Amino acid sequence: MTTSSESTQAAAQAVECTLVEGVNLALARALQDDPTVVILGEDVGIDGGVFRATQSLIGRFDESRVRDTPLSEALIGGLPIGLAAMGLRPVAEIQFMGFIYPVIDQLVNHASRMRTRTRGRLSCPLVIRAPYGGGVHAPEHHSESMEAMFTHIPGIRVVIPSSPAKAYGLLLAAIRDPDPVVFLEPKRIYRAVRETVVDDGRALALDHCFVTREGSDVTLIGWGAALSEVMDAAETLATDGVEAEVIDVATLKLLDFETIAASVEKTGRCVIVHEAPVSGGFGAEIAARLAGAGLVNLLAPIERVAGWDTIMPLPRLEDRYMPSAGRVVAAARRVMEYS
Amino acid sequence: MGDVFKLPDLGEGLREAEIVTWHVGVGDHVVADQPLVAVETDKAIVEVPSPRAGRVAALHADVGDILEVGAPLVEFDAGEAKDTGAIVGDIAESPRTTERAKAAPAVRKLAESLGVDLATVTGTGPGGTISSADVEAAAGTRGGAGEKLRGVRRAMFQSMTLAGRNVVPATLNDEADIDAWSEHEDPTARLTRAISIACKASPALNAWFDPNTETRTLHKTVDLGIAVETGDGLFAPVLRDAGNRNTEELRAELERIKQGIENRSVERAELTGATISLSNFGMFGGRFAELVVLPPQVAILGAGRAEPRVVVQDDQPVVRRILPLSLSFDHRVVTGIEATRFLNTVIEDLALAG
Amino acid sequence: MTIVARFEIELTRYLDADGAALGELPAFASNRETLVELYRWMVLARTFDQKAIALQRTGRLGTYASSLGQEGVSVGLAHAMRPEDVLLPSFREHGAQLLRGVTPKELLQYWGGDERGSNFAVPRQDFPVCIPVGSHAPHAAGAALAFKLRGEPRAAVAVFGDGATSKGDVYEAMNVAGAWQLPIVFVATNNQWAISVPRNAQTAAATLAQKAIGAGLEGRQVDGNDVIAVRQVIGEALDKARSGGSATLIEALTYRLADHTTADDASRYRDDDEVAKHWKEEPVARLRSHLTTAHSWSKAEEEALIEACAAQVEQATDAYLAEPPEPPEAMFDHLYAELPSALAAQRDAALAETPE
């Protein structure tokens, strides 16, 4: 297998790019640096992916490595397992999280356990990427946030970037990781923010939470697109003299609880924000851990600002479902009443 | 002896009955109205029901015995009978749950470290929860530790309580002009001497009083209890026979006592038997005070902070070094005149140069 | 009206039920050694199978899926494979696994509940047993794609049952195999039963082989109890796959002579008479007849073989029974390439707990 055109290492360029462009940069970088990387999915080839995440890759790299699959999500879940067992590094795209559920069979029954059930003889260094989340006024099934389903699967990782640089660095880390990673891209912020990304091939750490704002009054925890509401809320709170510490979880599984625990030890108050429905959402896992190892540091009840336990509404009601900065501020104010 | 149930009046003038069959045994739990025993009278066999719920502690008659009405029949365990409604078995009563104070975990941790009992704290946080501020307020000072009184502090608590209960205190305040003192004069030694002399002039203040026997004992020697405040608390070592020691001896003895306190080597015997007390509180601050008379003593002299003051001499204002004095006495046994005489004598002696 | 497509499904058979040649045999079948080899593997598979059932019945093995009656399919297909090909079995291909180099002890470990049984010492890239029916078919497509991308002359062989052909995963894998011309041989072992559901209730398709047509692949039927036929047909399909000729679906006709698993009682849903009838067609006796008639297979050789297989299985059983279980940290140590720090505390807690 050979790479086409590019024969020299691309110089480490700093590029102003959006989140989806960060994904594209990372995929290109991975294809370039590692001949075992293969990209597959529906419409990822000449069309460049319905969100253009794989745009132009087929021009730069051999079409055998950027393959359009037939329309079968179960296949897109199973192909990478065969590829990975034979030593390749597949990065498969599922077009929307709403269509990912047939993949869960392959993730739970095979990818997550291939290494342990063969005691290391076979393994699955694969990445399943999918755009997820609401706020794009999309038709039914295109706005799901079901990341909690994946966090419950032992043996994999679940990674969610919140910015262009994080998308670049975390996706590279995911591709290089020797075990399965579900990489969920918050499509609401695919193009909303531009950031400088240095295409130097450097990965960010997995299993690591990022403190994106320091403060000592209340810890606000989120991931993905919700972080923009969280940061807005932090700004509003600051005008009241309340300094929020903001944590971007980034890797939901495996969770870096230490960073969260240290923050709540400092602030004593915690608000967890996620788009996904509140019950059984990943916020519950964080809350449970805080109520365990972090209990004696809590001054106030743990608040979760999350989607309601309803089916994600269609666009006309979407704004009433998605956690807003206002709801985050209100929750923060509630916990600030405790001292 | 537990609760004894006697053979009840069986009616119709019957005065005795024979025990036929016991339905219960020792250790059984019974409920009210449960048949205890079948007894036979002239007329019939009668079931005697239990008057209460409880545990049978003893049976006071055997089968075949003839009991008179009113004789002990069954003894129940002493203590409150719990009607658990159980014929058999021992249904444990669940402990009464007290309502738990509402406080967040971090607040609880703080309360524990400050020694604050949350049950005693009123919460001002949301929903009536206890906040850190509430805990800190209850603790008194930020970072202060509440502790149960022990040792010397406890002793002070106990003796002051005793004093509070018994003594009828009165206080006389006055000032001594100590301007004539040399720089190196030891105030405690001077005060000790003054007190000794005043005791001779007004012996009623160097006495013990026992209110139970209403007996007053005048003492010949002055055993002066000197209040010493240390980091550990208030001590009152006794300087024995102060009246018969010269100033040198007084100073030496005071020094020895002071060392003993500091080294914590003072013996218990040295802390008891004072006939009158001195509190040189002025070393720390304050001018006048109503001191606490410690029974069986009847008087205590307090010396406040010596300071230059403007006084009138020969109709002129002059600055003199003035030592404020407070004489507190038990007015049940010391008269105002006796107190006044005592204090005047003290003032006179203190005014001397040496 | 124009006919735009027709299809034909061929059935291949060389030996009749009694082992007599129906016509000219393939070249390899005139080689006594080769036939004896095939026979030996089938006898070993059956001996192993009997021992496994016995172990299960005495509480020393977990629930086990017998391959009784299907040895012809397993051995025939594995014999046609090259070492560098990759086998993706379902849960009834013990004969194939044994021939490929999985040891009887490893098989016992797997069915006995020890993950080490899937850490094959020899066929390092063969897939472990697949329990969720048909879900390994897409893996075969992935493996085959890897061979194609790397230009390797290797093929993937995915084996599943008649029930699996109703599964979407199987169709999706066949479909992409056709679309991408992947070097795969799909083997549908039609043993007539999917637990209690008979073949004719599984699908309206006249043959399972013709399901290949829908995916644009060639579909063939073979008499699964004729190990020579199986060997030949699979061999042809593998050659085709390796030479860029795309994938084939082979329906191997056979019969499940035992219960679905040791936890099943087939007498609840099928007739003993029917089973008895199919015993007459079973593959081991058939090849033995042929060997005896056409190649003078002797009683002595037979007895020696039986003894040798029994000894081999016995030795494996002893080794399996003597092996203590792994320490509990094995649950954690192979979950990820490196134990994540997030799991270190849990691992410690698991080790600290002593079972009561």
Coordinates of N, CA, C and O in Angstrom, one line a residue, chain A residues 190-288:
Chain A
Y190 N -19.2 22.2 14.8 CA -18.3 21.8 13.7 C -17.6 23.0 13.0 O -16.5 23.0 12.7
R191 N -18.5 24.1 12.8 CA -17.9 25.3 12.1 C -18.1 26.5 12.9 O -17.7 27.6 12.5
A192 N -18.5 26.4 14.2 CA -18.9 27.6 14.9 C -17.7 28.4 15.4 O -17.7 29.6 15.5
V193 N -16.6 27.7 15.6 CA -15.4 28.4 16.2 C -14.2 28.1 15.3 O -14.0 27.0 14.8
R194 N -13.4 29.1 15.2 CA -12.1 29.0 14.5 C -11.0 29.1 15.5 O -11.1 29.9 16.4
E195 N -10.0 28.3 15.3 CA -8.9 28.3 16.3 C -7.6 28.0 15.5 O -7.7 27.3 14.5
T196 N -6.5 28.4 16.0 CA -5.2 28.0 15.4 C -4.9 26.6 15.8 O -4.8 26.2 17.0
V197 N -4.6 25.8 14.8 CA -4.2 24.4 15.0 C -2.9 24.2 14.3 O -2.7 24.6 13.2
V198 N -1.9 23.7 15.1 CA -0.6 23.4 14.5 C -0.6 22.0 14.0 O -0.8 21.1 14.8
D199 N -0.5 21.8 12.7 CA -0.5 20.4 12.2 C 0.9 19.8 12.3 O 1.6 19.6 11.3
D200 N 1.2 19.5 13.5 CA 2.6 18.9 13.8 C 2.5 17.5 14.2 O 3.5 16.9 14.6
G201 N 1.3 16.9 14.0 CA 1.2 15.5 14.3 C 1.2 15.2 15.8 O 1.3 14.0 16.2
R202 N 1.1 16.2 16.7 CA 1.2 15.9 18.1 C -0.2 15.6 18.6 O -1.1 16.4 18.5
A203 N -0.3 14.5 19.4 CA -1.5 14.1 19.9 C -1.7 14.7 21.3 O -0.7 15.0 22.0
L204 N -2.9 14.9 21.7 CA -3.2 15.3 23.1 C -3.4 14.0 23.9 O -3.6 13.0 23.4
A205 N -3.3 14.2 25.2 CA -3.4 13.0 26.1 C -4.8 12.5 26.1 O -5.8 13.3 26.3
L206 N -5.0 11.2 26.0 CA -6.3 10.6 26.3 C -6.4 10.4 27.8 O -5.4 10.6 28.5
D207 N -7.6 10.0 28.3 CA -7.8 9.8 29.7 C -7.4 11.0 30.6 O -6.9 10.9 31.6
H208 N -7.7 12.2 30.0 CA -7.3 13.4 30.7 C -8.3 14.5 30.6 O -8.8 14.8 29.4
C209 N -8.7 15.1 31.7 CA -9.7 16.2 31.6 C -8.9 17.5 31.5 O -7.8 17.6 32.1
F210 N -9.4 18.5 30.8 CA -8.8 19.8 30.6 C -9.5 20.8 31.5 O -10.7 21.0 31.4
V211 N -8.7 21.6 32.2 CA -9.3 22.7 33.0 C -9.2 23.9 32.1 O -8.1 24.4 31.8
T212 N -10.3 24.4 31.5 CA -10.3 25.4 30.5 C -10.5 26.8 31.2 O -10.3 27.8 30.5
R213 N -10.9 26.8 32.4 CA -11.0 28.1 33.1 C -10.8 27.8 34.6 O -11.4 26.9 35.1
E214 N -10.0 28.6 35.2 CA -9.8 28.4 36.7 C -10.7 29.3 37.5 O -11.0 30.4 37.1
G215 N -11.1 28.7 38.6 CA -11.9 29.5 39.5 C -12.0 28.8 40.8 O -11.6 27.6 40.9
S216 N -12.5 29.4 41.9 CA -12.5 28.7 43.2 C -13.9 28.6 43.8 O -14.0 28.2 44.9
D217 N -14.9 29.1 43.1 CA -16.3 29.1 43.7 C -17.1 27.9 43.4 O -17.9 27.4 44.2
V218 N -17.1 27.5 42.1 CA -17.9 26.4 41.7 C -17.3 25.7 40.5 O -16.6 26.4 39.7
T219 N -17.4 24.4 40.4 CA -16.8 23.6 39.3 C -17.9 23.3 38.3 O -19.0 22.8 38.6
L220 N -17.7 23.7 37.1 CA -18.7 23.5 36.0 C -18.0 22.4 35.1 O -16.9 22.6 34.6
I221 N -18.7 21.3 34.9 CA -18.2 20.2 34.1 C -19.0 20.0 32.9 O -20.2 19.9 33.0
G222 N -18.3 19.8 31.8 CA -19.1 19.6 30.5 C -18.2 18.9 29.5 O -17.0 18.7 29.8
W223 N -18.7 18.7 28.3 CA -17.9 18.1 27.2 C -18.6 18.5 25.9 O -19.8 18.9 25.9
G224 N -17.9 18.5 24.8 CA -18.5 18.7 23.5 C -19.0 20.2 23.4 O -18.4 21.1 23.9
A225 N -20.1 20.3 22.7 CA -20.6 21.6 22.4 C -21.2 22.3 23.6 O -21.2 23.5 23.7
A226 N -21.6 21.6 24.6 CA -22.2 22.2 25.8 C -21.2 23.1 26.5 O -21.5 24.0 27.2
L227 N -19.9 22.9 26.2 CA -18.9 23.7 26.9 C -19.0 25.2 26.5 O -18.6 26.1 27.2
S228 N -19.6 25.4 25.3 CA -19.7 26.8 24.9 C -20.8 27.5 25.8 O -20.6 28.6 26.2
E229 N -21.8 26.8 26.1 CA -22.8 27.3 27.1 C -22.2 27.5 28.4 O -22.5 28.4 29.2
V230 N -21.4 26.5 28.8 CA -20.7 26.5 30.1 C -19.8 27.7 30.2 O -19.8 28.4 31.3
M231 N -19.1 28.0 29.2 CA -18.1 29.1 29.3 C -18.9 30.5 29.3 O -18.6 31.4 30.0
D232 N -20.0 30.5 28.5 CA -20.9 31.7 28.6 C -21.4 31.9 30.0 O -21.4 33.0 30.6
A233 N -21.8 30.8 30.6 CA -22.3 30.9 32.0 C -21.3 31.4 32.9 O -21.5 32.2 33.8
A234 N -20.0 30.9 32.7 CA -18.9 31.3 33.6 C -18.7 32.8 33.5 O -18.5 33.5 34.5
E235 N -18.8 33.3 32.3 CA -18.7 34.8 32.1 C -19.8 35.5 32.9 O -19.5 36.5 33.6
T236 N -21.0 35.1 32.8 CA -22.1 35.7 33.5 C -21.9 35.6 35.0 O -22.1 36.6 35.7
L237 N -21.5 34.5 35.4 CA -21.3 34.3 36.9 C -20.2 35.3 37.4 O -20.3 35.8 38.5
A238 N -19.2 35.5 36.5 CA -18.0 36.3 37.0 C -18.5 37.7 37.2 O -18.0 38.4 38.1
T239 N -19.5 38.2 36.5 CA -20.0 39.5 36.7 C -20.7 39.6 38.1 O -20.8 40.7 38.6
D240 N -21.0 38.5 38.7 CA -21.6 38.5 40.0 C -20.5 38.3 41.1 O -20.8 38.1 42.2
G241 N -19.3 38.2 40.6 CA -18.2 37.9 41.5 C -18.0 36.4 41.8 O -17.3 36.0 42.7
V242 N -18.8 35.5 41.0 CA -18.6 34.1 41.3 C -17.6 33.6 40.2 O -17.9 33.7 39.0
E243 N -16.5 33.0 40.7 CA -15.5 32.5 39.7 C -15.7 31.0 39.5 O -15.4 30.2 40.5
A244 N -16.1 30.7 38.3 CA -16.3 29.2 38.1 C -15.0 28.6 37.5 O -14.3 29.2 36.7
E245 N -14.8 27.4 37.9 CA -13.7 26.6 37.3 C -14.4 25.7 36.3 O -15.4 25.0 36.6
V246 N -13.9 25.7 35.0 CA -14.6 24.9 34.0 C -13.7 23.7 33.6 O -12.5 23.9 33.3
I247 N -14.3 22.5 33.6 CA -13.6 21.3 33.2 C -14.2 20.7 31.9 O -15.4 20.5 31.9
D248 N -13.3 20.6 30.9 CA -13.7 19.9 29.7 C -13.3 18.4 29.9 O -12.1 18.1 29.9
V249 N -14.2 17.5 30.0 CA -13.9 16.1 30.3 C -13.1 15.5 29.2 O -12.2 14.7 29.4
A250 N -13.5 15.7 28.0 CA -12.8 15.3 26.8 C -12.8 13.7 26.6 O -13.4 13.2 25.7
T251 N -12.1 13.0 27.5 CA -12.2 11.6 27.5 C -13.2 11.1 28.6 O -13.0 11.2 29.7
L252 N -14.4 10.7 28.1 CA -15.4 10.3 29.1 C -15.1 9.0 29.7 O -15.2 8.7 30.8
K253 N -14.6 8.1 28.8 CA -14.1 6.8 29.2 C -12.8 6.6 28.6 O -12.7 6.7 27.4
L254 N -11.8 6.5 29.3 CA -11.6 6.3 30.7 C -11.5 7.7 31.4 O -10.7 8.5 31.1
L255 N -12.3 7.8 32.5 CA -12.5 9.2 33.1 C -11.3 9.5 34.0 O -10.9 8.7 34.8
D256 N -10.8 10.7 33.8 CA -9.7 11.3 34.7 C -10.4 11.9 35.9 O -10.7 13.1 35.9
F257 N -10.8 11.1 36.8 CA -11.6 11.6 38.0 C -10.7 12.5 38.9 O -11.2 13.4 39.5
E258 N -9.4 12.3 38.9 CA -8.6 13.0 39.8 C -8.7 14.5 39.5 O -8.7 15.3 40.5
T259 N -8.7 14.9 38.2 CA -8.8 16.3 38.0 C -10.1 16.9 38.5 O -10.2 18.0 39.1
I260 N -11.2 16.1 38.3 CA -12.5 16.6 38.8 C -12.5 16.7 40.3 O -13.0 17.6 40.9
A261 N -12.0 15.6 40.9 CA -12.0 15.6 42.4 C -11.2 16.8 43.0 O -11.6 17.4 43.9
A262 N -10.1 17.1 42.3 CA -9.2 18.2 42.9 C -10.0 19.5 42.7 O -9.9 20.3 43.6
S263 N -10.7 19.7 41.6 CA -11.4 20.9 41.5 C -12.5 21.0 42.5 O -12.7 22.1 43.1
V264 N -13.3 20.0 42.7 CA -14.4 20.0 43.6 C -13.9 20.1 45.1 O -14.5 20.7 45.9
E265 N -12.7 19.6 45.3 CA -12.1 19.8 46.6 C -11.9 21.3 46.9 O -12.0 21.8 48.0
K266 N -11.5 22.0 45.8 CA -11.2 23.4 45.9 C -12.5 24.2 46.1 O -12.7 25.1 46.9
T267 N -13.5 23.9 45.2 CA -14.7 24.7 45.2 C -15.8 24.2 46.1 O -16.7 25.0 46.5
G268 N -15.9 22.9 46.3 CA -17.0 22.4 47.1 C -18.4 22.3 46.4 O -19.3 21.8 46.9
R269 N -18.4 22.8 45.1 CA -19.7 22.9 44.5 C -19.5 22.4 43.0 O -18.5 22.8 42.4
C270 N -20.5 21.7 42.5 CA -20.4 21.2 41.2 C -21.6 21.2 40.4 O -22.7 20.8 40.9
V271 N -21.5 21.6 39.1 CA -22.7 21.6 38.2 C -22.2 20.8 36.9 O -21.2 21.2 36.4
I272 N -22.9 19.7 36.6 CA -22.5 19.0 35.4 C -23.5 19.2 34.3 O -24.7 19.2 34.5
V273 N -22.9 19.5 33.1 CA -23.8 19.9 32.0 C -23.6 18.9 30.8 O -22.5 18.7 30.4
H274 N -24.7 18.4 30.4 CA -24.6 17.6 29.1 C -26.0 17.7 28.4 O -27.0 17.8 29.0
E275 N -25.9 17.6 27.0 CA -27.1 17.6 26.2 C -27.9 16.4 26.4 O -29.1 16.4 26.2
A276 N -27.2 15.3 26.6 CA -27.9 14.0 26.6 C -29.0 14.0 27.7 O -28.8 14.7 28.7
P277 N -30.0 13.1 27.6 CA -31.0 13.0 28.7 C -30.4 12.8 30.0 O -29.4 12.1 30.2
V278 N -30.9 13.4 31.0 CA -30.3 13.5 32.4 C -30.2 12.1 33.0 O -29.1 11.7 33.5
S279 N -31.3 11.3 32.9 CA -31.2 10.0 33.6 C -30.3 9.0 33.0 O -30.4 8.7 31.8
G280 N -29.4 8.5 33.7 CA -28.4 7.5 33.2 C -27.4 8.2 32.3 O -26.6 7.5 31.6
G281 N -27.4 9.5 32.2 CA -26.4 10.2 31.4 C -25.0 10.1 32.1 O -24.9 9.7 33.2
F282 N -24.0 10.5 31.4 CA -22.7 10.3 31.9 C -22.5 11.2 33.1 O -21.6 11.0 34.0
G283 N -23.3 12.3 33.3 CA -23.2 13.1 34.5 C -23.5 12.3 35.7 O -22.9 12.6 36.8
A284 N -24.3 11.3 35.6 CA -24.6 10.4 36.7 C -23.4 9.7 37.2 O -23.2 9.5 38.4
E285 N -22.5 9.3 36.3 CA -21.3 8.6 36.7 C -20.4 9.6 37.5 O -19.8 9.2 38.5
I286 N -20.2 10.8 37.0 CA -19.4 11.7 37.6 C -20.0 12.1 39.0 O -19.2 12.1 40.0
A287 N -21.3 12.3 39.1 CA -21.9 12.6 40.3 C -21.7 11.4 41.3 O -21.5 11.7 42.5
A288 N -21.9 10.2 40.9 CA -21.7 9.1 41.8 C -20.3 9.0 42.3 O -20.1 8.8 43.5

